[in-house]
CSV table of C-alpha atoms in Angstrom, one decimal:
chain,number,residue,atom,x,y,z
A,1,MET,CA,-14.7,0.9,-22.4
A,2,LYS,CA,-12.7,4.0,-21.5
A,3,ALA,CA,-9.3,3.4,-20.0
A,4,TRP,CA,-5.7,4.8,-19.6
A,5,VAL,CA,-3.5,2.6,-21.7
A,6,CYS,CA,0.3,2.4,-21.7
A,7,ASN,CA,1.6,0.9,-25.0
A,8,ALA,CA,5.2,0.7,-24.0
A,9,PHE,CA,7.2,1.0,-20.8
A,10,GLY,CA,8.3,4.6,-20.2
A,11,GLU,CA,5.6,6.1,-22.4
A,12,VAL,CA,2.8,8.4,-21.0
A,13,PRO,CA,-0.5,6.5,-20.9
A,14,GLN,CA,-3.2,7.5,-23.4
A,15,TRP,CA,-6.9,8.1,-22.6
A,16,VAL,CA,-8.6,5.8,-25.1
A,17,ASP,CA,-11.5,3.6,-25.9
A,18,ALA,CA,-9.9,0.2,-25.0
A,19,SER,CA,-12.7,-2.2,-25.2
A,20,ASP,CA,-10.4,-4.9,-26.5
A,21,LEU,CA,-8.7,-5.0,-23.0
A,22,ALA,CA,-11.9,-6.5,-21.5
A,23,PRO,CA,-12.4,-9.9,-23.1
A,24,SER,CA,-15.9,-10.9,-24.4
A,25,VAL,CA,-15.3,-14.5,-23.2
A,26,LEU,CA,-13.8,-15.0,-19.7
A,27,GLN,CA,-11.4,-17.7,-19.0
A,28,PRO,CA,-12.3,-20.2,-16.2
A,29,GLY,CA,-11.7,-18.7,-12.8
A,30,GLN,CA,-11.9,-15.1,-14.0
A,31,VAL,CA,-14.3,-12.3,-13.0
A,32,LEU,CA,-15.2,-9.3,-15.0
A,33,ILE,CA,-15.8,-6.2,-12.8
A,34,ASP,CA,-17.5,-2.9,-13.6
A,35,VAL,CA,-15.0,-0.7,-11.8
A,36,ALA,CA,-16.4,1.9,-9.4
A,37,ALA,CA,-13.2,3.0,-7.8
A,38,CYS,CA,-9.5,2.4,-8.0
A,39,GLY,CA,-6.8,3.1,-5.5
A,40,VAL,CA,-3.7,5.0,-6.5
A,41,ASN,CA,-0.3,3.6,-5.4
A,42,PHE,CA,3.4,4.5,-5.9
A,43,ALA,CA,3.8,1.2,-7.6
A,44,ASP,CA,1.6,2.5,-10.4
A,45,THR,CA,4.4,4.8,-11.4
A,46,LEU,CA,6.9,1.9,-11.3
A,47,ILE,CA,4.9,-0.5,-13.5
A,48,LEU,CA,4.5,2.3,-16.2
A,49,LYS,CA,8.3,2.4,-16.3
A,50,GLY,CA,8.7,-1.4,-16.4
A,51,LYS,CA,10.4,-1.3,-13.0
A,52,TYR,CA,7.7,-3.2,-11.0
A,53,GLN,CA,8.1,-6.8,-10.0
A,54,LYS,CA,5.5,-7.9,-12.6
A,55,ARG,CA,5.7,-6.7,-16.2
A,56,PRO,CA,2.7,-6.8,-18.5
A,57,GLU,CA,3.1,-7.9,-22.1
A,58,GLY,CA,1.5,-5.6,-24.6
A,59,PRO,CA,-0.7,-2.6,-23.9
A,60,PHE,CA,-2.0,-2.4,-20.4
A,61,SER,CA,-3.7,-0.1,-17.9
A,62,PRO,CA,-2.2,0.5,-14.5
A,63,GLY,CA,-4.1,0.0,-11.2
A,64,PHE,CA,-3.7,-2.7,-8.6
A,65,GLU,CA,-6.8,-2.4,-6.3
A,66,VAL,CA,-10.4,-1.8,-7.3
A,67,SER,CA,-13.9,-2.0,-6.1
A,68,GLY,CA,-17.0,-2.4,-8.2
A,69,THR,CA,-19.8,-4.7,-9.3
A,70,VAL,CA,-19.4,-8.1,-10.9
A,71,ARG,CA,-20.6,-8.1,-14.5
A,72,ALA,CA,-19.8,-11.7,-15.4
A,73,VAL,CA,-17.9,-14.7,-14.1
A,74,GLY,CA,-16.0,-17.5,-15.9
A,75,ASP,CA,-16.5,-21.2,-15.4
A,76,GLY,CA,-15.7,-22.5,-11.9
A,77,VAL,CA,-16.2,-19.3,-10.1
A,78,SER,CA,-18.3,-19.7,-7.0
A,79,ASN,CA,-17.2,-17.1,-4.5
A,80,VAL,CA,-19.0,-14.2,-6.3
A,81,LYS,CA,-21.8,-13.8,-8.8
A,82,PRO,CA,-23.0,-11.1,-11.2
A,83,GLY,CA,-24.4,-8.1,-9.4
A,84,ASP,CA,-22.2,-8.6,-6.3
A,85,ALA,CA,-20.4,-5.6,-4.8
A,86,VAL,CA,-16.7,-6.7,-4.6
A,87,MET,CA,-13.2,-5.5,-4.1
A,88,ALA,CA,-10.3,-7.1,-6.0
A,89,MET,CA,-6.5,-6.9,-6.5
A,90,PRO,CA,-5.8,-7.6,-10.2
A,91,ASP,CA,-2.2,-7.7,-11.4
A,92,TRP,CA,-3.0,-4.4,-13.3
A,93,GLY,CA,-5.8,-2.8,-15.2
A,94,GLY,CA,-7.7,-0.7,-12.7
A,95,TYR,CA,-7.5,2.7,-14.4
A,96,ALA,CA,-10.5,1.6,-16.6
A,97,GLU,CA,-14.2,1.2,-16.6
A,98,GLN,CA,-13.9,-2.6,-16.5
A,99,VAL,CA,-11.2,-5.0,-15.3
A,100,VAL,CA,-10.7,-8.7,-15.3
A,101,ALA,CA,-9.3,-10.4,-12.1
A,102,ASP,CA,-8.7,-13.9,-11.0
A,103,ALA,CA,-11.5,-15.0,-8.7
A,104,CYS,CA,-9.1,-15.9,-5.9
A,105,LEU,CA,-8.2,-12.1,-5.7
A,106,VAL,CA,-11.9,-11.0,-5.5
A,107,MET,CA,-13.8,-10.7,-2.2
A,108,PRO,CA,-17.4,-9.7,-1.6
A,109,LEU,CA,-17.9,-6.4,0.2
A,110,PRO,CA,-19.7,-6.5,3.6
A,111,ASP,CA,-22.7,-4.3,4.0
A,112,GLY,CA,-21.8,-0.8,5.0
A,113,VAL,CA,-18.4,-0.7,3.2
A,114,ASP,CA,-18.5,1.9,0.4
A,115,PHE,CA,-16.6,1.5,-2.9
A,116,ASN,CA,-14.1,4.3,-2.3
A,117,SER,CA,-13.1,2.9,1.1
A,118,ALA,CA,-12.8,-0.6,-0.4
A,119,ALA,CA,-10.5,0.7,-3.2
A,120,ALA,CA,-8.5,2.8,-0.8
A,121,PHE,CA,-7.6,0.2,1.8
A,122,GLN,CA,-6.6,-3.1,0.2
A,123,ILE,CA,-2.9,-2.7,-0.7
A,124,ALA,CA,-2.0,0.0,1.9
A,125,TYR,CA,-3.6,-1.7,4.9
A,126,GLY,CA,-2.8,-5.2,3.6
A,127,THR,CA,0.9,-4.3,3.2
A,128,SER,CA,1.1,-2.9,6.8
A,129,TRP,CA,-1.1,-5.5,8.5
A,130,PHE,CA,0.6,-8.5,7.0
A,131,ALA,CA,4.1,-7.0,7.3
A,132,LEU,CA,3.7,-6.0,10.9
A,133,LYS,CA,1.7,-8.9,12.2
A,134,TYR,CA,2.8,-11.9,10.1
A,135,ARG,CA,6.3,-11.0,9.1
A,136,ALA,CA,7.7,-8.8,11.9
A,137,ASP,CA,5.5,-10.4,14.6
A,138,VAL,CA,4.9,-7.2,16.4
A,139,LYS,CA,4.0,-7.7,20.1
A,140,PRO,CA,2.1,-5.4,22.5
A,141,GLY,CA,4.5,-3.0,24.2
A,142,GLU,CA,7.1,-3.0,21.4
A,143,ILE,CA,8.3,0.2,19.9
A,144,VAL,CA,7.8,0.6,16.1
A,145,LEU,CA,9.4,3.3,14.0
A,146,VAL,CA,7.3,4.2,11.0
A,147,HIS,CA,8.7,6.3,8.1
A,148,GLY,CA,6.6,8.2,5.6
A,149,ALA,CA,3.9,8.2,8.2
A,150,ALA,CA,1.6,10.7,6.4
A,151,GLY,CA,1.7,8.8,3.1
A,152,GLY,CA,-0.7,6.2,1.8
A,153,VAL,CA,1.2,3.2,3.2
A,154,GLY,CA,2.9,4.8,6.2
A,155,LEU,CA,-0.3,6.1,7.7
A,156,THR,CA,-1.8,2.6,7.6
A,157,ALA,CA,1.3,1.3,9.4
A,158,VAL,CA,0.7,3.7,12.2
A,159,GLU,CA,-2.8,2.5,12.6
A,160,CYS,CA,-2.0,-1.2,12.3
A,161,ALA,CA,0.9,-1.0,14.7
A,162,LYS,CA,-1.4,0.6,17.3
A,163,LEU,CA,-4.0,-2.1,16.8
A,164,LEU,CA,-1.2,-4.6,17.6
A,165,GLY,CA,-0.5,-2.8,20.9
A,166,ALA,CA,2.8,-1.1,19.9
A,167,THR,CA,4.1,2.3,20.8
A,168,VAL,CA,4.6,4.2,17.5
A,169,ILE,CA,7.3,6.7,16.6
A,170,ALA,CA,6.4,8.3,13.3
A,171,THR,CA,8.4,10.4,10.8
A,172,ALA,CA,7.0,12.8,8.4
A,173,GLY,CA,8.0,16.0,6.5
A,174,GLY,CA,6.5,19.3,7.8
A,175,GLU,CA,4.1,20.1,10.6
A,176,ASP,CA,0.9,19.4,8.6
A,177,LYS,CA,2.0,15.9,7.8
A,178,CYS,CA,3.2,15.4,11.3
A,179,GLN,CA,-0.2,16.4,12.6
A,180,ILE,CA,-1.8,13.8,10.3
A,181,ALA,CA,0.3,11.1,11.9
A,182,ARG,CA,-0.6,12.3,15.4
A,183,ASP,CA,-4.3,12.3,14.4
A,184,HIS,CA,-4.1,8.7,13.4
A,185,GLY,CA,-2.5,7.5,16.6
A,186,ALA,CA,1.3,8.1,16.5
A,187,ASP,CA,2.6,8.4,20.1
A,188,HIS,CA,5.7,10.4,19.0
A,189,VAL,CA,6.3,12.3,15.8
A,190,ILE,CA,9.6,13.4,14.2
A,191,ASP,CA,9.7,16.1,11.6
A,192,TYR,CA,12.6,14.9,9.4
A,193,LYS,CA,12.8,18.4,7.7
A,194,SER,CA,13.9,20.0,10.9
A,195,GLU,CA,15.0,17.2,13.2
A,196,ASN,CA,17.6,14.5,13.0
A,197,ILE,CA,15.8,11.1,12.9
A,198,ARG,CA,18.6,9.2,14.5
A,199,ASP,CA,19.1,11.6,17.4
A,200,ARG,CA,15.4,12.1,18.1
A,201,VAL,CA,14.7,8.3,18.0
A,202,ARG,CA,17.4,7.8,20.6
A,203,GLU,CA,16.0,10.5,22.8
A,204,ILE,CA,12.5,9.1,22.6
A,205,THR,CA,13.4,5.5,23.2
A,206,ALA,CA,15.5,6.6,26.2
A,207,SER,CA,12.5,8.4,27.6
A,208,LEU,CA,10.5,5.2,27.2
A,209,GLY,CA,13.1,3.2,29.2
A,210,GLN,CA,14.6,1.5,26.1
A,211,PRO,CA,17.8,3.5,25.3
A,212,LYS,CA,19.2,0.9,22.9
A,213,GLY,CA,16.6,1.6,20.3
A,214,VAL,CA,13.4,0.5,18.6
A,215,ASP,CA,12.2,-3.0,18.1
A,216,VAL,CA,10.8,-2.7,14.6
A,217,VAL,CA,11.3,-0.3,11.7
A,218,TYR,CA,8.7,0.0,8.9
A,219,ASP,CA,10.5,1.6,5.9
A,220,PRO,CA,8.8,2.4,2.6
A,221,VAL,CA,11.4,5.1,1.8
A,222,GLY,CA,14.8,3.6,1.7
A,223,GLY,CA,18.0,5.6,1.0
A,224,ASP,CA,19.3,7.8,3.8
A,225,VAL,CA,16.2,7.1,6.0
A,226,PHE,CA,17.2,3.4,6.1
A,227,ASP,CA,20.8,4.2,6.9
A,228,GLN,CA,19.7,6.4,9.9
A,229,SER,CA,17.2,3.7,11.0
A,230,LEU,CA,19.8,1.0,11.1
A,231,ARG,CA,21.7,3.1,13.7
A,232,CYS,CA,18.8,3.6,16.1
A,233,VAL,CA,17.5,0.0,16.5
A,234,GLY,CA,18.0,-2.2,19.5
A,235,PRO,CA,19.4,-5.7,19.7
A,236,GLY,CA,17.2,-8.2,17.9
A,237,ALA,CA,15.3,-5.6,16.0
A,238,ARG,CA,13.4,-6.3,12.8
A,239,MET,CA,13.6,-4.0,9.8
A,240,LEU,CA,10.8,-4.2,7.3
A,241,LEU,CA,11.8,-3.2,3.8
A,242,ILE,CA,8.5,-2.1,2.2
A,243,GLY,CA,9.7,0.0,-0.7
A,244,PHE,CA,12.1,2.7,-2.0
A,245,ALA,CA,10.1,5.9,-2.5
A,246,SER,CA,13.3,7.9,-2.2
A,247,GLY,CA,14.5,6.3,-5.4
A,248,THR,CA,17.6,4.9,-3.7
A,249,VAL,CA,17.8,1.2,-2.8
A,250,PRO,CA,19.9,0.9,0.4
A,251,GLN,CA,23.0,-1.2,0.5
A,252,ILE,CA,22.8,-3.0,3.9
A,253,PRO,CA,26.0,-3.1,5.9
A,254,ALA,CA,25.9,-6.7,7.1
A,255,ASN,CA,28.3,-6.1,9.9
A,256,ILE,CA,25.7,-4.0,11.7
A,257,LEU,CA,23.1,-6.7,11.3
A,258,LEU,CA,25.6,-9.2,12.7
A,259,VAL,CA,26.7,-7.2,15.7
A,260,LYS,CA,23.1,-6.2,16.8
A,261,ASN,CA,21.5,-9.5,15.7
A,262,VAL,CA,19.2,-7.4,13.5
A,263,THR,CA,16.9,-9.0,10.9
A,264,ALA,CA,16.2,-7.3,7.6
A,265,ILE,CA,12.8,-8.5,6.2
A,266,GLY,CA,11.7,-7.8,2.7
A,267,PHE,CA,8.0,-7.6,2.2
A,268,TYR,CA,6.2,-7.6,-1.2
A,269,PHE,CA,2.5,-7.9,-0.6
A,270,GLY,CA,1.5,-9.3,-3.9
A,271,ALA,CA,4.0,-12.2,-3.8
A,272,TYR,CA,3.1,-12.9,-0.1
A,273,LEU,CA,-0.6,-13.3,-1.1
A,274,GLU,CA,0.4,-15.8,-3.8
A,275,GLN,CA,2.8,-17.7,-1.5
A,276,ASN,CA,0.5,-17.9,1.5
A,277,PRO,CA,-3.1,-18.1,0.2
A,278,ASP,CA,-4.6,-19.4,3.5
A,279,VAL,CA,-3.0,-16.6,5.5
A,280,ALA,CA,-4.0,-14.2,2.9
A,281,GLN,CA,-7.7,-15.0,3.2
A,282,SER,CA,-7.8,-14.9,7.0
A,283,GLY,CA,-5.7,-11.7,7.1
A,284,MET,CA,-7.9,-9.9,4.6
A,285,ALA,CA,-11.0,-11.0,6.5
A,286,GLU,CA,-9.4,-9.5,9.7
A,287,LEU,CA,-8.9,-6.2,7.9
A,288,LEU,CA,-12.4,-6.2,6.4
A,289,ALA,CA,-13.9,-6.7,9.8
A,290,ARG,CA,-11.9,-3.8,11.2
A,291,LEU,CA,-12.9,-1.6,8.2
A,292,LYS,CA,-16.6,-2.4,8.8
A,293,SER,CA,-16.3,-1.7,12.5
A,294,GLY,CA,-14.5,1.6,12.0
A,295,ALA,CA,-11.3,0.3,13.8
A,296,ILE,CA,-9.4,1.3,10.7
A,297,ARG,CA,-10.4,4.3,8.6
A,298,PRO,CA,-8.8,5.0,5.3
A,299,MET,CA,-7.8,8.7,4.9
A,300,ILE,CA,-8.9,9.5,1.4
A,301,SER,CA,-7.5,12.9,0.7
A,302,ALA,CA,-8.8,13.3,-2.8
A,303,VAL,CA,-11.0,11.6,-5.4
A,304,TYR,CA,-10.3,12.1,-9.1
A,305,ARG,CA,-12.4,11.4,-12.1
A,306,LEU,CA,-11.0,8.6,-14.3
A,307,GLU,CA,-10.1,11.0,-17.1
A,308,ASP,CA,-8.0,13.0,-14.5
A,309,ALA,CA,-6.1,10.0,-13.3
A,310,MET,CA,-2.7,11.3,-14.5
A,311,ASP,CA,-3.1,14.2,-12.1
A,312,ALA,CA,-3.4,11.7,-9.2
A,313,LEU,CA,-0.2,9.9,-10.4
A,314,THR,CA,1.6,13.2,-10.6
A,315,ALA,CA,0.7,13.9,-6.9
A,316,ILE,CA,2.0,10.5,-5.9
A,317,ARG,CA,5.2,10.8,-8.0
A,318,ASP,CA,6.0,14.3,-6.5
A,319,ARG,CA,5.2,13.1,-3.0
A,320,THR,CA,2.7,16.0,-2.5
A,321,ALA,CA,-0.2,13.6,-1.6
A,322,THR,CA,-1.2,12.8,1.9
A,323,GLY,CA,-3.2,9.8,2.9
A,324,LYS,CA,-4.8,7.9,0.0
A,325,LEU,CA,-5.9,9.0,-3.5
A,326,VAL,CA,-8.8,7.3,-5.3
A,327,ILE,CA,-10.0,7.4,-8.9
A,328,ASP,CA,-13.8,7.3,-9.5
A,329,CYS,CA,-14.0,5.0,-12.6
A,330,ARG,CA,-17.8,5.1,-13.1
A,331,PRO,CA,-18.9,6.6,-16.4
A,332,ASN,CA,-20.9,9.8,-16.5
A,333,ARG,CA,-19.9,10.8,-13.0
């Protein structure tokens, strides 16, 4: 089995034959998957540095979302069988030709859903759908401000907020990225490279008859973006903290939360799935149905061969990627 293996946090992964990472005997409740595709996420860069919420022990391969074909199942597994086309969200291990995942994190693919789309949509759409619907409780007619709206996660937030009936104000850097946000449903777009986010949001919300500010902020960026957002929310607003792609974790001034009755909501998708298994199953089923119907459509901007996976990580780390990047993990492709 070929895989990218990181032997110690902070080291560059090595392209090796890592058959020992795929056990010959599965534990009960586990599924062995021949990986067809793996989605690339900013969190992949964090786990390699040992800065992610979960830390593997010993050599590991990055990669949190995969699709492929079941090769074998352990005792007690009944939701999938060998030969099934599936998608899965393992704790790590997706940058490889095979991966082991717990059966509870594996779902059969509906007919008509291809491997690349399945690998591209799980974490990004799952994060946005569960955060906006189940944590922020977005209602039709509310105004949602989405940052990083041309990126892999932010773009899905635009689509999910629109599905929930919201008016979306999106921020992105540069006209090309702004156009991507418009093409995916954003009602208003702010180019943060040439426009002041705080001032423009206030202008837009005033034009919408809501001069006190937005109802919900979706922030995967952090840093100065969060600080500006906090000053253009209305009373009772909800601020979703999705991540800190800027590299700066904001220090929240509690006095502003108090005065405006604002709620700051942290959202870590992986932990939410573990803590709310029933909601997780129903929510992912909702997303799969929308994926199959075409109501959501992952924007896959590039597909890399497995041996070129580090190029994909570089594009994510440098924030030059738009939409979603996918790694084709099938041998001899």
